[in-house]
Short mmCIF file of C-alpha atoms in Angstrom, two decimals:
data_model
loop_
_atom_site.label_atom_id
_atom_site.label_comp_id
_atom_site.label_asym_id
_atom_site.label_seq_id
_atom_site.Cartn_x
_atom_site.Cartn_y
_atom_site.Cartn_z
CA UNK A 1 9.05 96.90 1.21
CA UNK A 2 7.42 94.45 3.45
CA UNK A 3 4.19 95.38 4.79
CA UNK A 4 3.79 94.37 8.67
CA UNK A 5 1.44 90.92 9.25
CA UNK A 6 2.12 89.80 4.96
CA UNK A 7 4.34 86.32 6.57
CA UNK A 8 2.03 85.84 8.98
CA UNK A 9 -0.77 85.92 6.65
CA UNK A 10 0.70 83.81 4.19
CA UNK A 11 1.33 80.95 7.08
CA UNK A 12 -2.19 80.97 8.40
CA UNK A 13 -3.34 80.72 4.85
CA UNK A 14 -1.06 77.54 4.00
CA UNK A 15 -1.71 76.25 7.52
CA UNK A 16 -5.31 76.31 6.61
CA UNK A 17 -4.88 74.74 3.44
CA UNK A 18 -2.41 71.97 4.24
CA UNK A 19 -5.55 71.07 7.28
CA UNK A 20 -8.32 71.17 4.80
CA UNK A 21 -6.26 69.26 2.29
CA UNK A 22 -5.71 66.57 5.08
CA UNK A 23 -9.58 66.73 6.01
CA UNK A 24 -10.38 65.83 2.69
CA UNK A 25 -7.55 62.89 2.53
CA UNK A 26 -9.17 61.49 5.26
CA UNK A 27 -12.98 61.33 4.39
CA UNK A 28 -13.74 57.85 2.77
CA UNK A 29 -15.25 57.73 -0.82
CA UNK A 30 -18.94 58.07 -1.48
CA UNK A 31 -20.23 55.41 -2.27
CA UNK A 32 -22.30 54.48 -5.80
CA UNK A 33 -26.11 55.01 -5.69
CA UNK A 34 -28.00 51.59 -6.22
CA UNK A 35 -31.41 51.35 -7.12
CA UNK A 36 -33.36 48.45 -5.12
CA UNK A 37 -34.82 46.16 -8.37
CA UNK A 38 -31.00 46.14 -9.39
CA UNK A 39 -29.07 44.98 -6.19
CA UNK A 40 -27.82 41.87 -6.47
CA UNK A 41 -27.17 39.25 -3.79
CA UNK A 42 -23.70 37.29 -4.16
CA UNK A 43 -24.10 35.59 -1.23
CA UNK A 44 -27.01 33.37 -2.21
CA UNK A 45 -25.50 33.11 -5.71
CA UNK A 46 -22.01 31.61 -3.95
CA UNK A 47 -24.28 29.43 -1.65
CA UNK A 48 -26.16 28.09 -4.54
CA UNK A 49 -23.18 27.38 -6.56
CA UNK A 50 -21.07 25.89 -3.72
CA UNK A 51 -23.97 23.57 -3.08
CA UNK A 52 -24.06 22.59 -6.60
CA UNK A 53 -20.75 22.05 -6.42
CA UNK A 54 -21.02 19.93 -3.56
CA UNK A 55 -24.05 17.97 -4.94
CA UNK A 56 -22.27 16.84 -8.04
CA UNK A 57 -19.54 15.65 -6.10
CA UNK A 58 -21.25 13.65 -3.74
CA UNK A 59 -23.10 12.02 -6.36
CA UNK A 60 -19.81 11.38 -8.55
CA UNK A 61 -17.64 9.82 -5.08
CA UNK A 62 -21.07 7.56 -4.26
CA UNK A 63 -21.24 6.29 -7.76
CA UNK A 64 -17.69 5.68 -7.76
CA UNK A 65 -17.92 3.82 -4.19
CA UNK A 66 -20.84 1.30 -5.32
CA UNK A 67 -19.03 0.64 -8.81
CA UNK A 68 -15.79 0.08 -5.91
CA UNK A 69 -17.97 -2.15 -3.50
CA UNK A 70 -19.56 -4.05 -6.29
CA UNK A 71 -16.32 -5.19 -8.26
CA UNK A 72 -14.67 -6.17 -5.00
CA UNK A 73 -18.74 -8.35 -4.50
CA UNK A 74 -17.43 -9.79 -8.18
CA UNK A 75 -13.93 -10.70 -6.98
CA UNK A 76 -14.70 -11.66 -3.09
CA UNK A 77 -13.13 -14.81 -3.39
CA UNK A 78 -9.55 -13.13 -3.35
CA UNK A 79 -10.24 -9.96 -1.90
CA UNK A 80 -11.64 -11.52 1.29
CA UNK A 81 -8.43 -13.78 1.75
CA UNK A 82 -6.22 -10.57 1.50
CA UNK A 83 -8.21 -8.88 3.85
CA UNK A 84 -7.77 -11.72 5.92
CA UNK A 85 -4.12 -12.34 5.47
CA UNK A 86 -3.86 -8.59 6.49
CA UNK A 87 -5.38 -9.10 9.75
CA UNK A 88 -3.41 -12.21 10.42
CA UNK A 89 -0.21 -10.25 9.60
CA UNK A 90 -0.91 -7.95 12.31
CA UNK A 91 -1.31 -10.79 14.65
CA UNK A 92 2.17 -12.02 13.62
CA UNK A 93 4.13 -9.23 13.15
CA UNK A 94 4.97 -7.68 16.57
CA UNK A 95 6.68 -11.36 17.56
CA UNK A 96 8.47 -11.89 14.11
CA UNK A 97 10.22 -8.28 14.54
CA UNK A 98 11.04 -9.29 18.64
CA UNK A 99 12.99 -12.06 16.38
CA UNK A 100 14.55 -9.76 14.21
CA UNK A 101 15.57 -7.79 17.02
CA UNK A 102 17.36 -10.44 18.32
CA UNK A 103 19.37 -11.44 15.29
CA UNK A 104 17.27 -13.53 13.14
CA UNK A 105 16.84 -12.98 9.65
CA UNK A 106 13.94 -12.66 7.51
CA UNK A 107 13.48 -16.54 6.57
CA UNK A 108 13.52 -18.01 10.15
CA UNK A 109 12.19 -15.10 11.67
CA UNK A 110 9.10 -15.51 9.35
CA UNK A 111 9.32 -19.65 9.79
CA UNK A 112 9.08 -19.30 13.90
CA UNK A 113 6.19 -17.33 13.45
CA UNK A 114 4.09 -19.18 10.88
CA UNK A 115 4.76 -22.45 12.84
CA UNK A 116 4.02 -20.79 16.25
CA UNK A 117 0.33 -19.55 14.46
CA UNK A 118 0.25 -23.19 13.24
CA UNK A 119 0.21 -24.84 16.51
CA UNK A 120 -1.52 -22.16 18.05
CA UNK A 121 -4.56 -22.94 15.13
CA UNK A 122 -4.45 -26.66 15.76
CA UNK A 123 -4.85 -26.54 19.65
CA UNK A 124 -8.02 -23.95 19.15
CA UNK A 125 -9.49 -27.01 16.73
CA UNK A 126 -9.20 -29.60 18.43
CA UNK A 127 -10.44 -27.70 21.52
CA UNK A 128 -13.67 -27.23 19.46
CA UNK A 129 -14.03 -30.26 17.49
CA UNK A 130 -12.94 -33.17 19.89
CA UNK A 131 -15.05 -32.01 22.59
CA UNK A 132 -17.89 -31.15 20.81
CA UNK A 133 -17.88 -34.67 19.20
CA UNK A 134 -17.89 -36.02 22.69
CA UNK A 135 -20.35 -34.11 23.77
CA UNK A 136 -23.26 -34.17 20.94
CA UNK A 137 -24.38 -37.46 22.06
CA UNK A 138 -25.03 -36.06 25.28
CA UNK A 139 -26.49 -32.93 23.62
CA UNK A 140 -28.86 -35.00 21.55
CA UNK A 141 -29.89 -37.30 24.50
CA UNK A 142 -30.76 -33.89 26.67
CA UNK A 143 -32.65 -32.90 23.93
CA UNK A 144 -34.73 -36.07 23.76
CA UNK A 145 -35.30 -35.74 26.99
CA UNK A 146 -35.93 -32.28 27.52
CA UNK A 147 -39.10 -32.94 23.77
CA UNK A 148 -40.12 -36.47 25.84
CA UNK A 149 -40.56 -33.72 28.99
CA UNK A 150 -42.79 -31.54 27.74
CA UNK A 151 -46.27 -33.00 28.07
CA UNK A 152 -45.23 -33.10 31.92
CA UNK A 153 -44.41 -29.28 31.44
CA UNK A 154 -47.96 -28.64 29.82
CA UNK A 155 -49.79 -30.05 32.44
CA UNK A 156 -47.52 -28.75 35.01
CA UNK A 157 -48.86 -25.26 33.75
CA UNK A 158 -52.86 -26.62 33.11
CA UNK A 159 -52.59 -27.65 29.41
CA UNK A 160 -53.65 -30.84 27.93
CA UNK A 161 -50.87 -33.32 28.30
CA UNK A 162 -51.99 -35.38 24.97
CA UNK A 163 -52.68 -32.48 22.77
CA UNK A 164 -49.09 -31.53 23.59
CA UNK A 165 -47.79 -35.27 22.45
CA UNK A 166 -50.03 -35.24 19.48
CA UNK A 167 -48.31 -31.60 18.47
CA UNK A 168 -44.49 -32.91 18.62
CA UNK A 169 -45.88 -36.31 16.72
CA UNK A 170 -47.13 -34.11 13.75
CA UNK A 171 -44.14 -32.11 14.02
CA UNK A 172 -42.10 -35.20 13.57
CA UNK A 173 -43.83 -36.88 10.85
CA UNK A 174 -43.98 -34.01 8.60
CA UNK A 175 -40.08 -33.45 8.94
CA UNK A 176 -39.62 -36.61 8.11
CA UNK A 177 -42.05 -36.37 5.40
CA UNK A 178 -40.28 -33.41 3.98
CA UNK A 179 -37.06 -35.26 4.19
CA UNK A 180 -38.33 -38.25 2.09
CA UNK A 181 -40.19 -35.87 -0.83
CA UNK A 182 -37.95 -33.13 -1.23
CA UNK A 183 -34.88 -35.27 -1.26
CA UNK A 184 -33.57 -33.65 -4.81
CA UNK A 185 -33.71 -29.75 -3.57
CA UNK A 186 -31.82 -31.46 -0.02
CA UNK A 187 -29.24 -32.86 -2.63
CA UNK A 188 -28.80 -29.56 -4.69
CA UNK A 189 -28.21 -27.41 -1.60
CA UNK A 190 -25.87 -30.49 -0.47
CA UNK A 191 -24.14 -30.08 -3.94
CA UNK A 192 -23.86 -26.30 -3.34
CA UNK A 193 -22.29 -26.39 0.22
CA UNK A 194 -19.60 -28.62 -1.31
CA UNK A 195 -18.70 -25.83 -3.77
CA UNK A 196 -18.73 -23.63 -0.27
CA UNK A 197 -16.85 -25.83 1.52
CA UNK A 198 -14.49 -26.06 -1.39
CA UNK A 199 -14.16 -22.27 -2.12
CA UNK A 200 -13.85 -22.16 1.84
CA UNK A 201 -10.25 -24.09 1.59
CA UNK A 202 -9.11 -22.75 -1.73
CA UNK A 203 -9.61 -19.27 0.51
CA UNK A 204 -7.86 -20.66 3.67
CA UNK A 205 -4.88 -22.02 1.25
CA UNK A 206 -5.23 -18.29 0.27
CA UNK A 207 -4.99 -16.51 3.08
CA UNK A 208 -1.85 -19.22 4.43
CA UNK A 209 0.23 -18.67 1.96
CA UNK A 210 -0.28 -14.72 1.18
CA UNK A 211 0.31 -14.47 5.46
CA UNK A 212 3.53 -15.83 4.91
CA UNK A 213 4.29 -13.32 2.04
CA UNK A 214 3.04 -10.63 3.72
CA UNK A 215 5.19 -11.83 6.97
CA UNK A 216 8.41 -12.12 5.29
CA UNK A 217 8.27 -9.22 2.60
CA UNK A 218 5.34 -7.27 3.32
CA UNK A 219 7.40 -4.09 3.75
CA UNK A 220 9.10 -4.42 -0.11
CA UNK A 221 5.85 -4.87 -0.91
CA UNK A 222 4.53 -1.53 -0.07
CA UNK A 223 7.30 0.00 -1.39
CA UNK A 224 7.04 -1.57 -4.75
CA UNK A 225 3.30 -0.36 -4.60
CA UNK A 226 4.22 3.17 -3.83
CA UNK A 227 6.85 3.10 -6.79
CA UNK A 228 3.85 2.98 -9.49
CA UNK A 229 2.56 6.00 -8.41
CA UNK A 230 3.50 9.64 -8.72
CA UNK A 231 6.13 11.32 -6.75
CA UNK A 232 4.02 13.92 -5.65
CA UNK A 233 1.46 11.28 -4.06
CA UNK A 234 3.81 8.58 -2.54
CA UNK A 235 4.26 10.44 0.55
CA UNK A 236 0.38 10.96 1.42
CA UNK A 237 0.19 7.55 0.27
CA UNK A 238 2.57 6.00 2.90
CA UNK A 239 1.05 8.29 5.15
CA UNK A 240 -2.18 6.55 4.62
CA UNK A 241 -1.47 2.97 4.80
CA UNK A 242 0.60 3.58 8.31
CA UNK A 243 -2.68 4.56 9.72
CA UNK A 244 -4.69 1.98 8.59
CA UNK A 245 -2.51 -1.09 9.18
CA UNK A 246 -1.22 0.70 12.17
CA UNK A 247 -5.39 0.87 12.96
CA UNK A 248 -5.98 -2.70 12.26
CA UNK A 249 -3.67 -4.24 13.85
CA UNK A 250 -4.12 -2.29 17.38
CA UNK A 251 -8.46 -3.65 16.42
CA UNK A 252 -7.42 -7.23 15.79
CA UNK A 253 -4.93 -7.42 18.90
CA UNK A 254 -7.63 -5.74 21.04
CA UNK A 255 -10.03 -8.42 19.78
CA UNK A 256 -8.21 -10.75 20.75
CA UNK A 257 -7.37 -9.92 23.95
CA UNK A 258 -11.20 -8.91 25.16
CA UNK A 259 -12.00 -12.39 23.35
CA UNK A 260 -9.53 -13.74 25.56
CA UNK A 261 -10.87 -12.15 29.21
CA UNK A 262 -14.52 -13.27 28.04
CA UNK A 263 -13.75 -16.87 27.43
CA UNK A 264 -11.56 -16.98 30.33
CA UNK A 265 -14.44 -15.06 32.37
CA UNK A 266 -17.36 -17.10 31.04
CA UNK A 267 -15.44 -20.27 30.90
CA UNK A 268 -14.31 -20.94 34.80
CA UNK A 269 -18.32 -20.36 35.55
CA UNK A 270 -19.55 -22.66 32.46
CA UNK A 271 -17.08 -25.73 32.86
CA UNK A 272 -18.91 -25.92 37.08
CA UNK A 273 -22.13 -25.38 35.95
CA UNK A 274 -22.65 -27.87 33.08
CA UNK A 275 -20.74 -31.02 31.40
CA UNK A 276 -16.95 -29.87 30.82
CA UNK A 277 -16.98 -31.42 27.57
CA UNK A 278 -19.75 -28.84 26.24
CA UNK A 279 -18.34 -26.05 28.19
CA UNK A 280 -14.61 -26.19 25.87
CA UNK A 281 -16.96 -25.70 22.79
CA UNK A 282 -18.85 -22.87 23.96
CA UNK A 283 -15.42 -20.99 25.44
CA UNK A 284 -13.73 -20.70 21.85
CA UNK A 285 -17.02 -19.66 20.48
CA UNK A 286 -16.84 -17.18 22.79
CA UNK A 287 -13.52 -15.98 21.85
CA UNK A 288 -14.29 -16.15 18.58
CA UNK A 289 -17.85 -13.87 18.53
CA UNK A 290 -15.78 -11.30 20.15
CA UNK A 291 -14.89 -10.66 16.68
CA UNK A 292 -18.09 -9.78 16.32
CA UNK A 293 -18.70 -6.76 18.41
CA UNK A 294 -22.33 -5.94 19.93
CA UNK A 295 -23.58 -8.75 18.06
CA UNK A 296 -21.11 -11.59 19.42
CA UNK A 297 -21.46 -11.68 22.61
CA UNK A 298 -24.80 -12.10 22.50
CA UNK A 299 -25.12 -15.20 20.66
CA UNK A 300 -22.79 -16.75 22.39
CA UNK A 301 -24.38 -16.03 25.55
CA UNK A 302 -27.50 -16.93 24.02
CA UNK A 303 -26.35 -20.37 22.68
CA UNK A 304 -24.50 -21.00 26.48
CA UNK A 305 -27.80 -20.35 28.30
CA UNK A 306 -29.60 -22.53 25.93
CA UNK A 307 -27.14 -25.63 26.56
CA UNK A 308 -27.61 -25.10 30.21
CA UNK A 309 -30.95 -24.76 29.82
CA UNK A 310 -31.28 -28.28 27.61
CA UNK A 311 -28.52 -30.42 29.70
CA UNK A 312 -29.19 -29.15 33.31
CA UNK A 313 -32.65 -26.55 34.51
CA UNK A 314 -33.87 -23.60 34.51
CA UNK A 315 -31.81 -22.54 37.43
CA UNK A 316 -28.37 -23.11 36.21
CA UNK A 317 -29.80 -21.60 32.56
CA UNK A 318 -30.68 -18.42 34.47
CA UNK A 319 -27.19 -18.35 36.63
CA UNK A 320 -25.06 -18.33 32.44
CA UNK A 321 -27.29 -15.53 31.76
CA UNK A 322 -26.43 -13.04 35.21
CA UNK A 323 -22.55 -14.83 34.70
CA UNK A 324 -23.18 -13.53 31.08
CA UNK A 325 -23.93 -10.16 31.78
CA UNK A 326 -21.92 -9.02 34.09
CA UNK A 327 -18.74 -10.63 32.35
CA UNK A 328 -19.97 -8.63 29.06
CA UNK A 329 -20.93 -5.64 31.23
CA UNK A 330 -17.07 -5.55 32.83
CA UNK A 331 -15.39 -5.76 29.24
CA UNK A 332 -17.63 -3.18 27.77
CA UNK A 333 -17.46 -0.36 30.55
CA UNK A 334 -13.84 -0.99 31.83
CA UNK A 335 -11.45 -3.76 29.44
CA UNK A 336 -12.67 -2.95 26.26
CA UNK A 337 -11.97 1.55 26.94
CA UNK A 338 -8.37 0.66 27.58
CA UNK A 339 -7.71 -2.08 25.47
CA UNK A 340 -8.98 -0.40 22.03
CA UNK A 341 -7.89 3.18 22.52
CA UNK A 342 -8.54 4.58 19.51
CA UNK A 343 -8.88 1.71 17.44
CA UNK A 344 -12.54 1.17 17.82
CA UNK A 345 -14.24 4.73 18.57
CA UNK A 346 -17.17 3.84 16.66
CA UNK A 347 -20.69 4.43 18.35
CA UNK A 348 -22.87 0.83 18.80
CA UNK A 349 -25.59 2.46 15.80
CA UNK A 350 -22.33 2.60 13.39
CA UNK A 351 -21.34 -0.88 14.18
CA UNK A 352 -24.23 -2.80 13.87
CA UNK A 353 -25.31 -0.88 10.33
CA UNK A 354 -21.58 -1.74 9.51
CA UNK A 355 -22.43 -5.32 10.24
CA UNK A 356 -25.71 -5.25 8.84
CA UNK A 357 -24.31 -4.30 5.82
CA UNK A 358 -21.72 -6.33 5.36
CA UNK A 359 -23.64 -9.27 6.48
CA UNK A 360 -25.90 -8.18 2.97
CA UNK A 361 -22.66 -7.78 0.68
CA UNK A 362 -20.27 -10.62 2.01
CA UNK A 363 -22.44 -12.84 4.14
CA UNK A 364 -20.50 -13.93 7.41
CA UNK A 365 -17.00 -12.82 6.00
CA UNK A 366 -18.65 -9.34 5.58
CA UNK A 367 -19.98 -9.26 9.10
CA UNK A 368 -16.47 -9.96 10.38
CA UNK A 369 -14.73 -7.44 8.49
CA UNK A 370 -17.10 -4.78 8.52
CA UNK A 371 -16.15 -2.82 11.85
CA UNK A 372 -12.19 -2.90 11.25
CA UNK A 373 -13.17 -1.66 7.55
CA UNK A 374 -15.18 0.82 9.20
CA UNK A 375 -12.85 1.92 12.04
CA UNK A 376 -10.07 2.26 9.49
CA UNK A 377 -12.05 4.76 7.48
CA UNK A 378 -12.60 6.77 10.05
CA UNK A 379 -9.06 6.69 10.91
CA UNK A 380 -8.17 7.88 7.78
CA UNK A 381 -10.54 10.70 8.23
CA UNK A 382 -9.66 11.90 11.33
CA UNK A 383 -6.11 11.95 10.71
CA UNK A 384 -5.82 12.85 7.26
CA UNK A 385 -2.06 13.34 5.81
CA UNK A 386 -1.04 16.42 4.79
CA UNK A 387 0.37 17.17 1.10
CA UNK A 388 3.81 17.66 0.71
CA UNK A 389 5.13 20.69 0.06
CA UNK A 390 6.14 22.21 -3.58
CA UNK A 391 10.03 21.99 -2.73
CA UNK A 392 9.83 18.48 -0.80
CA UNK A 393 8.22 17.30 -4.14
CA UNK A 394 10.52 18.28 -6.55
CA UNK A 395 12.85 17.00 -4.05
CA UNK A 396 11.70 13.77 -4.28
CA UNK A 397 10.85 14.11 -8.11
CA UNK A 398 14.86 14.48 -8.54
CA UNK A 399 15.55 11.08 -6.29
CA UNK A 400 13.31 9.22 -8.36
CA UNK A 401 15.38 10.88 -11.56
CA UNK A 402 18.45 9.38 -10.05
CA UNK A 403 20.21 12.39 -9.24
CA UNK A 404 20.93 13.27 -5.62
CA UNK A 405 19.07 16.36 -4.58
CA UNK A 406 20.56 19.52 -4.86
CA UNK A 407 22.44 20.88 -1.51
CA UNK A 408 21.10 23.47 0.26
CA UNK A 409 23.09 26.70 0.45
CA UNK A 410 24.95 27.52 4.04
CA UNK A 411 23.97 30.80 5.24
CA UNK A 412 26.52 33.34 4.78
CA UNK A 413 28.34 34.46 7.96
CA UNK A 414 27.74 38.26 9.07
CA UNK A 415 29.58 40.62 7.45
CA UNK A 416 29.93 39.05 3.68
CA UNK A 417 29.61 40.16 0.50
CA UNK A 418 26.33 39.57 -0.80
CA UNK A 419 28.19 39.85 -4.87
CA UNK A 420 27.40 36.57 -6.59
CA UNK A 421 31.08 35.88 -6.95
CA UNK A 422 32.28 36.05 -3.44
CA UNK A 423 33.85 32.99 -2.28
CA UNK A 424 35.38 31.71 1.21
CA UNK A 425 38.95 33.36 2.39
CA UNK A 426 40.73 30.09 2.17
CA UNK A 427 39.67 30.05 -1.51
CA UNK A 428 41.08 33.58 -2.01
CA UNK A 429 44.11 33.17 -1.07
CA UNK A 430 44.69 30.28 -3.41
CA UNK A 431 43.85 32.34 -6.34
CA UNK A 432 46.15 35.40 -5.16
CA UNK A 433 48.98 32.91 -4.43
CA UNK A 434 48.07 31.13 -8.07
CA UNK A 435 48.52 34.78 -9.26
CA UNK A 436 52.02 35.67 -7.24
CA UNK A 437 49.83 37.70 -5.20
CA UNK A 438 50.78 37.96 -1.38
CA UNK A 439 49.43 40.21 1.30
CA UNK A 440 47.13 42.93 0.68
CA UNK A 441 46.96 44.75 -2.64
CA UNK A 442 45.86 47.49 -3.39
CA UNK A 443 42.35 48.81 -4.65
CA UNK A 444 42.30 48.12 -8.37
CA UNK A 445 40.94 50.79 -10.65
CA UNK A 446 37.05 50.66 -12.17
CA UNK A 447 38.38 49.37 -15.52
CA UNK A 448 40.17 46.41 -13.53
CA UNK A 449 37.02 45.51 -11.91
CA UNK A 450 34.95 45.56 -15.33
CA UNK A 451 37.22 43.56 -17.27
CA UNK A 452 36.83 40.98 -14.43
CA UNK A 453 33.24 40.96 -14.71
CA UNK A 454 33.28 40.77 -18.25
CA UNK A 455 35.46 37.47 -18.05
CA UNK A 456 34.09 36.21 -15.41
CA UNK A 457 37.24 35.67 -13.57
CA UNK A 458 35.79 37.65 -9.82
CA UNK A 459 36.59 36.83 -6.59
CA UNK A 460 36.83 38.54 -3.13
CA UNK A 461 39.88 39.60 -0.87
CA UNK A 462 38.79 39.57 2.68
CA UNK A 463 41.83 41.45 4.61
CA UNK A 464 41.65 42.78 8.08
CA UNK A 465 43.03 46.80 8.16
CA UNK A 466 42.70 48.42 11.05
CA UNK A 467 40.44 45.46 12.82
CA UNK A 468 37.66 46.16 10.17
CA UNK A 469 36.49 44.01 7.42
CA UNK A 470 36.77 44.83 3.93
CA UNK A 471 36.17 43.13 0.67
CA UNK A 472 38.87 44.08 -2.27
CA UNK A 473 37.84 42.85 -5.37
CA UNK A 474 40.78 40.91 -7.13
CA UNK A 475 43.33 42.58 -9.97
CA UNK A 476 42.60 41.74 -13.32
CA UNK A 477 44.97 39.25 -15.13
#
């Protein structure tokens, strides 16, 4: 006998329970009671350790950089001439691969080029030398005259004529004096710029003839490099040296080019204001300290206002210097942005303790190559390659084993077996007809399909009954 309200009861009572039950689910976890002397901080413990960390690898990549910098100090004498035939390469390469283009092969491709950069080489020479030859008698005549001009200058400006002539006298007799005592030391630093001047061509033979390596098989080169290392780093490798030749060549052709639009700007004021044959000289030096950035241009502008200032007056000397600025003013703030791109987005501080430095390691070979050296570092740190992943490593592990890499798997179409066995239609009916099998069969029993397994003999029917699909797993033999 059921007593009235007993069911109703019973719900409410599991109804309660099942909501306290979930009440309970729901509250979080008290947490542990910690006393305050034994709380521990891992923060500061992983700050402390990461900068640890970081300490001992800082000092460990700038001991191996100095041990770097001062074996390639040791060896200068060849590294400096690679560097160089680098940069030279860069120069070359854009109008040896028009040649390619155009059907020529490697050999005369490479021979139009290096002849072209001959003749090219020669001209800028004997622009410098024949002139300046010319003109140095002039030079040292203006000079004379400019020294014998001075006492006039001193009393122009209230000074004591003599005392001035007595000055330059002294001044004269003790060079000459120095000349005639200390002729030994004069004759041991004479001795050691002939071993200069001698490693100076054994370097230019150097750089000629690694150029015209570089020109003609540069690109088997790098591949023969990237051979001796690991599979795994080849690709960030490549990567790597894409950016930084790709970086110095876009610096030296941008070089060039502002070097050009200086001496062109500088020269058409320089060849009306003083002697023409003094002007030619100071136009390639122009071109040349644009290799020089910051630091170039103003020597050469320096040196130009100085010859005006010798051969003509103080007038002309003061019109270089405005001609100066303003040329050096336009390539900075409008050529020089579009020309280098991204080639040269180092701030003035970087390059001139880039040149400083290398002016202190290498001399005046440093202080040419130190901004591109620079600039490609930071290349290389902005765009950093990424690693290769796990399966395009062992993909390229197996090419270097000599086997061709494994083919990828075609997706299967909708509606396929999934059963390691299955196989394509066309391939099943070659197996029924191999069997005397036409048409559709029917099912076979469990035993059929086991033995199948078993012998690894399996394949897949696909019939159409009815407009559906359906797989039929082949009789046993």
């Amino acid at each position: 006998m059921n007593r009235p309200g007993t069911w109703s009861f019973l719900e409410s009572f599991l109804k309660r329970r099942k909501t306290a039950r979930a009440v309970v689910a729901e509250q979080p976890d008290p947490e542990p009671e910690t006393n305050a002397q034994d709380a521990t901080t891992p923060d500061d413990e992983d700050l402390l350790l990461r900068m640890s960390t970081a300490a001992w690898r800082i000092l460990v990549i700038g001991l191996f950089i100095a041990v770097i910098i001062y074996l390639l100090v040791q060896v200068r004498l060849a590294v400096i001439p690679v560097i160089l035939a680098v940069f030279v390469t860069a120069l070359l390469m854009p109008p040896t691969n028009w040649l390619r283009r155009h059907g020529l092969g490697r050999g005369s491709s490479t021979t139009i080029a290096m002849i072209g950069a001959l003749v090219v080489l020669s001209g800028v020479i004997t622009m410098i030398v024949q002139p300046a030859i010319d003109g140095f008698s002039g030079l040292v005549q203006s000079v004379q005259e400019a020294i014998e001009g001075l006492p006039k200058l001193a009393e122009a400006m209230g000074q004591d004529p003599q005392a001035v002539d007595q000055l330059i006298k002294n001044i004269t007799e003790q060079a000459q004096g120095a000349l005639q005592e200390d002729w030994a030391t004069w004759v041991s630093q004479a001795w050691a710029a002939g071993s200069s001047v001698a490693e100076l061509l054994v370097g230019l033979i150097l750089v000629l003839v690694l150029t015209i390596y570089f020109v003609h098989s540069g690109d088997r080169l790098v591949t023969w490099l990237l051979s001796l290392f690991p599979a795994q780093t080849r690709r960030s490798l490549g990567a790597a040296g894409e950016i930084a030749y790709g970086v110095m060549g876009r610096y030296v052709r941008g070089v060039a080019l502002v070097g050009l639009i200086d001496a062109v700007g500088i020269g058409v004021f320089l060849i009306f204001l003083i002697d023409p044959s003094l002007a030619i000289p100071l136009i390639v030096l122009t071109f040349i300290g644009a290799f020089l950035p910051v630091i170039g241009a103003f020597v050469t502008g320096l040196l130009a206002a100085l010859v005006a200032l010798v051969t003509e007056d103080w007038v002309i000397a003061l019109i270089v210097v405005a001609v100066v600025i303003i040329v050096q003013q336009l390539e900075s703030h409008v050529f020089a942005p579009r020309v280098y791109g991204k080639a040269l987005e180092l701030p003035s501080a970087v390059v001139l303790l880039a040149i400083t430095i290398g002016g202190l390691v290498a001399s005046i070979a440093g202080m040419f190559l130190a901004t591109p050296t620079v600039a490609v570092l930071a290349a290389l740190l902005r765009n950093r390659p990424s690693t290769p992943s796990a399966a395009e490593q062992a993909e390229e592990g197996d090419e270097d084993a000599g086997g061709a890499p494994p083919p990828r798997r075609p997706p299967r179409p909708p509606g396929r077996s999934h059963h390691p066995g299955a196989v394509r239609a066309g391939q099943h009916r070659a197996v029924g007809a191999r069997r005397g099998r036409t048409g559709d069969g029917p099912v076979r029993p469990r035993r059929c399909r086991r033995a199948d397994r078993t012998a690894g003999r399996r394949a897949v029917k696909i019939t159409r009954v009815g407009g559906a699909l359906r797989i039929l797993l082949s009789p046993c033999a």
